[in-house]
mmCIF file of C-alpha atoms in Angstrom:
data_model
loop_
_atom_site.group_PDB
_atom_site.id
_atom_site.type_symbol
_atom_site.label_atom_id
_atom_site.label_comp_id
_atom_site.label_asym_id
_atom_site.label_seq_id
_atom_site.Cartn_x
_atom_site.Cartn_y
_atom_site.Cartn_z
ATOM 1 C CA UNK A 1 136.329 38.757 93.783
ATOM 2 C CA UNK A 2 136.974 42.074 95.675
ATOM 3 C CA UNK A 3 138.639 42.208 98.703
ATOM 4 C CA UNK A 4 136.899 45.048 101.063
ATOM 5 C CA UNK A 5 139.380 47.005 103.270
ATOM 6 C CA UNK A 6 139.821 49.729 106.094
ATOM 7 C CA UNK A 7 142.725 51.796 105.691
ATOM 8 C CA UNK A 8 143.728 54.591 108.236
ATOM 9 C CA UNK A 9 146.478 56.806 106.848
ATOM 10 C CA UNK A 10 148.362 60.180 108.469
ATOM 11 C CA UNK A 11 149.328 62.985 107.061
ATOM 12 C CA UNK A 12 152.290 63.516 108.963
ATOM 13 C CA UNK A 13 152.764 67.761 109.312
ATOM 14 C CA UNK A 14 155.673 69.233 110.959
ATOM 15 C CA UNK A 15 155.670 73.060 112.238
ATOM 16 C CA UNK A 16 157.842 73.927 109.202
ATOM 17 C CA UNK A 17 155.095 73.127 107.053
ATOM 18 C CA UNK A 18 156.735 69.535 105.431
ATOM 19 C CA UNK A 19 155.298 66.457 105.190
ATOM 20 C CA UNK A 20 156.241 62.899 105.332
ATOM 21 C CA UNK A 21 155.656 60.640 102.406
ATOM 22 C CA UNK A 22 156.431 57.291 101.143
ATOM 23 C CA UNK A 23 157.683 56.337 97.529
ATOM 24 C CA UNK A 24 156.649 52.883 97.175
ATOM 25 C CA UNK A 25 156.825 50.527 93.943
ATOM 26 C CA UNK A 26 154.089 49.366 92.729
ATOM 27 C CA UNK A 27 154.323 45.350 92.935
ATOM 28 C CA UNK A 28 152.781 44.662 89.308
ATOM 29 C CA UNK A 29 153.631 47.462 87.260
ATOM 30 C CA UNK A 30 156.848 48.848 88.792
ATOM 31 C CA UNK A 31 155.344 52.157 88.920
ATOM 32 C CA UNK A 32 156.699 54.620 91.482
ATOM 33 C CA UNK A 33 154.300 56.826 93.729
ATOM 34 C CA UNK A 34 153.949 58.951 96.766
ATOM 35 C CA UNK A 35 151.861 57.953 99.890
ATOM 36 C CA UNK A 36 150.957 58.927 103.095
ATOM 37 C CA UNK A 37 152.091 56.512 106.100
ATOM 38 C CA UNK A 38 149.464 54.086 106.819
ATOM 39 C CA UNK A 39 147.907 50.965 106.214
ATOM 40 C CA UNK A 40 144.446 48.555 106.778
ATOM 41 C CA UNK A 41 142.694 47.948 110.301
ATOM 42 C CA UNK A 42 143.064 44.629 111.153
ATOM 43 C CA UNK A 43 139.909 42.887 112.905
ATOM 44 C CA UNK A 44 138.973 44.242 115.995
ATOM 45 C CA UNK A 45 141.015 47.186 116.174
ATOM 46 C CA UNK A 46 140.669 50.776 116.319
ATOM 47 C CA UNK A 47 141.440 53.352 114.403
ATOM 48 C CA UNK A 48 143.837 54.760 116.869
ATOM 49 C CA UNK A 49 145.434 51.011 117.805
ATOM 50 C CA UNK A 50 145.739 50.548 113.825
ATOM 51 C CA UNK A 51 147.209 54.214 112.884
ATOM 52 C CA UNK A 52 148.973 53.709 115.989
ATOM 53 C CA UNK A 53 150.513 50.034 115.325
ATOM 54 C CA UNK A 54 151.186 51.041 111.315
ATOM 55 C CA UNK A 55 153.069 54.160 111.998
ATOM 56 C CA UNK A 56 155.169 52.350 114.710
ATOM 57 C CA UNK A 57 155.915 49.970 111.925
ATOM 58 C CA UNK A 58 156.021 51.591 108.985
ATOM 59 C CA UNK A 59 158.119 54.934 110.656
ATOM 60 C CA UNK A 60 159.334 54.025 114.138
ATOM 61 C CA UNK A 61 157.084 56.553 115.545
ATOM 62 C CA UNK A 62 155.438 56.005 118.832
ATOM 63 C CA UNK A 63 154.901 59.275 120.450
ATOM 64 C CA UNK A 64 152.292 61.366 118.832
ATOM 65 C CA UNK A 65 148.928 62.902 119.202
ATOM 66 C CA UNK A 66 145.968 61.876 116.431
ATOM 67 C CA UNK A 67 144.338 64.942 115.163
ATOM 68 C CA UNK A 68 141.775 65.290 113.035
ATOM 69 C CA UNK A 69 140.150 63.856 109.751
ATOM 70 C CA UNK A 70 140.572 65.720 106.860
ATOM 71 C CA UNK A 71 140.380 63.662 103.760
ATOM 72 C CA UNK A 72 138.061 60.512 103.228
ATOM 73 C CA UNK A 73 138.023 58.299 100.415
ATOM 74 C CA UNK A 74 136.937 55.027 98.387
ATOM 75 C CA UNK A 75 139.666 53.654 96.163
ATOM 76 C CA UNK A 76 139.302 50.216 94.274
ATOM 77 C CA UNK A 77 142.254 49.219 92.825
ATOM 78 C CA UNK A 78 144.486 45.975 91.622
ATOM 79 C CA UNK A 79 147.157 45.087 93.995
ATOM 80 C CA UNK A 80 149.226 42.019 93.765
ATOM 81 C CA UNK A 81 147.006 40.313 91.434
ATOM 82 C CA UNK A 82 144.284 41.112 93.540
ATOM 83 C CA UNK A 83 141.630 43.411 93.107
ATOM 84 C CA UNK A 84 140.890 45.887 96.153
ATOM 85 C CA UNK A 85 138.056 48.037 97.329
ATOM 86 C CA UNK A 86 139.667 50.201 100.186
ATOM 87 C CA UNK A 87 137.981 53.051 102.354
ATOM 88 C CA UNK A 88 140.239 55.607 103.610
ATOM 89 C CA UNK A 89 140.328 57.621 106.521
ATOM 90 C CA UNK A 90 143.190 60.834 106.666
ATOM 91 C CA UNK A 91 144.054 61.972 109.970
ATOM 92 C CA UNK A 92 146.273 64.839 110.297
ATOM 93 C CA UNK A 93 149.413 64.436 112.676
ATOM 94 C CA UNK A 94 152.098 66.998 113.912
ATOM 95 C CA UNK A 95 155.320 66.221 114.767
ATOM 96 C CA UNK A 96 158.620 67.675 114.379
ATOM 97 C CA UNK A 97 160.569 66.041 111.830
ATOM 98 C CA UNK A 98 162.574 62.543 112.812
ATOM 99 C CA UNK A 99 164.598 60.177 110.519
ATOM 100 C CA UNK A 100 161.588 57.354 109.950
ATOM 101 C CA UNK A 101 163.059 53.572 110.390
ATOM 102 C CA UNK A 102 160.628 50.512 108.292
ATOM 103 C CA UNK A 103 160.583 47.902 110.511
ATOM 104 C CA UNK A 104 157.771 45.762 109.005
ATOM 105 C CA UNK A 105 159.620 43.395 106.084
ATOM 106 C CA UNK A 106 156.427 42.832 103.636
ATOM 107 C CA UNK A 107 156.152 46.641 103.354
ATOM 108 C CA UNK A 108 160.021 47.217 103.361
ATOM 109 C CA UNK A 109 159.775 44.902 100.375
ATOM 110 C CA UNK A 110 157.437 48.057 97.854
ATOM 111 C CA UNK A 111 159.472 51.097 100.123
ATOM 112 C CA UNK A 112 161.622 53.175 97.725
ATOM 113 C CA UNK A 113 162.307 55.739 99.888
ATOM 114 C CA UNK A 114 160.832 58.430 102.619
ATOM 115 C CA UNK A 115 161.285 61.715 102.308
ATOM 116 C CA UNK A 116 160.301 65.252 103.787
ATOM 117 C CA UNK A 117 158.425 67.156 100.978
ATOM 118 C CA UNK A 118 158.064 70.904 102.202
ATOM 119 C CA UNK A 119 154.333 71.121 101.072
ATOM 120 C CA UNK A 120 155.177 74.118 98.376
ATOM 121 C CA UNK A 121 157.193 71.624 96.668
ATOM 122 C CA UNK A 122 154.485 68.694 95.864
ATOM 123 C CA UNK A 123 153.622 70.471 93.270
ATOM 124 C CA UNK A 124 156.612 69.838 91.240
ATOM 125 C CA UNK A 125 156.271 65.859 92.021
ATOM 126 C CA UNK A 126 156.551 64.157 88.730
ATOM 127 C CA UNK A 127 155.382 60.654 90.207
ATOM 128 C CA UNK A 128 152.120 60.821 91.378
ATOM 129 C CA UNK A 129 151.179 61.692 94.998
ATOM 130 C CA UNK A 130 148.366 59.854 97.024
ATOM 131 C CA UNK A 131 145.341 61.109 97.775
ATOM 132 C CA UNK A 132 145.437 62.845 94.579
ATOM 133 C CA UNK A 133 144.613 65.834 96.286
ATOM 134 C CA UNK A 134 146.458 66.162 99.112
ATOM 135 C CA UNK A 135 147.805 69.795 98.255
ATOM 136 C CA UNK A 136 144.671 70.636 98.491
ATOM 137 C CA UNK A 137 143.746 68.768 101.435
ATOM 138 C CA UNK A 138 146.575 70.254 103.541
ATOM 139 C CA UNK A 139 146.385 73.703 102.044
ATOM 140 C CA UNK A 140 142.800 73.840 103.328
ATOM 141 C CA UNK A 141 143.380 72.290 106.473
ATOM 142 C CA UNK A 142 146.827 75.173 107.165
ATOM 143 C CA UNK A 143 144.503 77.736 106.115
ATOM 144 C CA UNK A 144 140.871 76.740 108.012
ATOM 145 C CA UNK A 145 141.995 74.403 110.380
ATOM 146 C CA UNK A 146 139.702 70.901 110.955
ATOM 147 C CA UNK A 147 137.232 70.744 108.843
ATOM 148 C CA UNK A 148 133.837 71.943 110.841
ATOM 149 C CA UNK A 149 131.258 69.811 108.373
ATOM 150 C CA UNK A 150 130.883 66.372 107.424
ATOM 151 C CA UNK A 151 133.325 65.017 104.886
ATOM 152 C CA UNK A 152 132.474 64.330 101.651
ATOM 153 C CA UNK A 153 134.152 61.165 99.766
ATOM 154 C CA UNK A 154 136.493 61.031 96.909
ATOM 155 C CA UNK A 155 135.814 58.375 94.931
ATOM 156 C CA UNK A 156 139.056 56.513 92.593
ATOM 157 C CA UNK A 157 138.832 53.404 90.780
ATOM 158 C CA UNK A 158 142.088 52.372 88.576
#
């Protein structure tokens, strides 16, 4: 059985051109990766109550404006023993850079560590970053602002 999810993520952008990501541990493999802030809608809500609620949790950020969508995608993948079918939404967010606090315990439980990546760094990452191409997606967005069509959809199945 699949379990079908919303996710709602930010990519968190401060003037200085850095960005805010997440190393988590992958609970079944061990494996480490990067990802952006974020986290599944729960029923009923919004996407600005859920990006709202998971970035309060997951960083200890309140204050901030939600600004556009730059990145969609579908990604199936196991999880816990289970196996997920997630679509993803990536809004871009500004903010000046603040020390991020976890204050939800089942995802403090896969956090490795946060840290500001100045955005012509990624590409030396040697753990893999999440959405694969979020260089990209960034670059284009610093260089042509919100995207003025409709979004295609990346498609990633582990």
């Amino acid at each position: 059985m699949i379990l079908q999810r919303q996710s709602i993520r930010a990519i968190l952008l401060t003037p200085e051109k850095d960005i805010l990501l997440i190393r988590i541990r992958h609970p079944d493999t061990g494996e480490r990766y990067w990802i952006t802030p974020g986290g599944g809608l729960e029923p009923g809500e919004t996407i600005e109550e859920g990006l709202r609620r998971e970035l309060r949790e997951e960083l200890g950020l309140d204050r901030f404006v939600i600004g556009p969508l730059v990145w969609q995608r579908q990604h199936t993948f196991n999880w816990a023993g289970k196996r997920i079918h997630q679509d993803e939404k990536y809004y871009i967010v500004h903010v000046n850079r603040f020390e991020p606090e976890m204050s939800d315990t089942k995802e403090a439980k896969i956090l490795d560590r946060f840290h500001w990546w100045p955005l012509d760094e990624l590409p030396q990452s040697s753990e893999r970053l999440t959405p694969l191409s979020l260089i990209e997606i960034v670059t284009r967005y610093l260089e042509h602002g919100a995207p003025q069509e409709q979004l295609g959809v990346e498609i990633l199945v582990d």
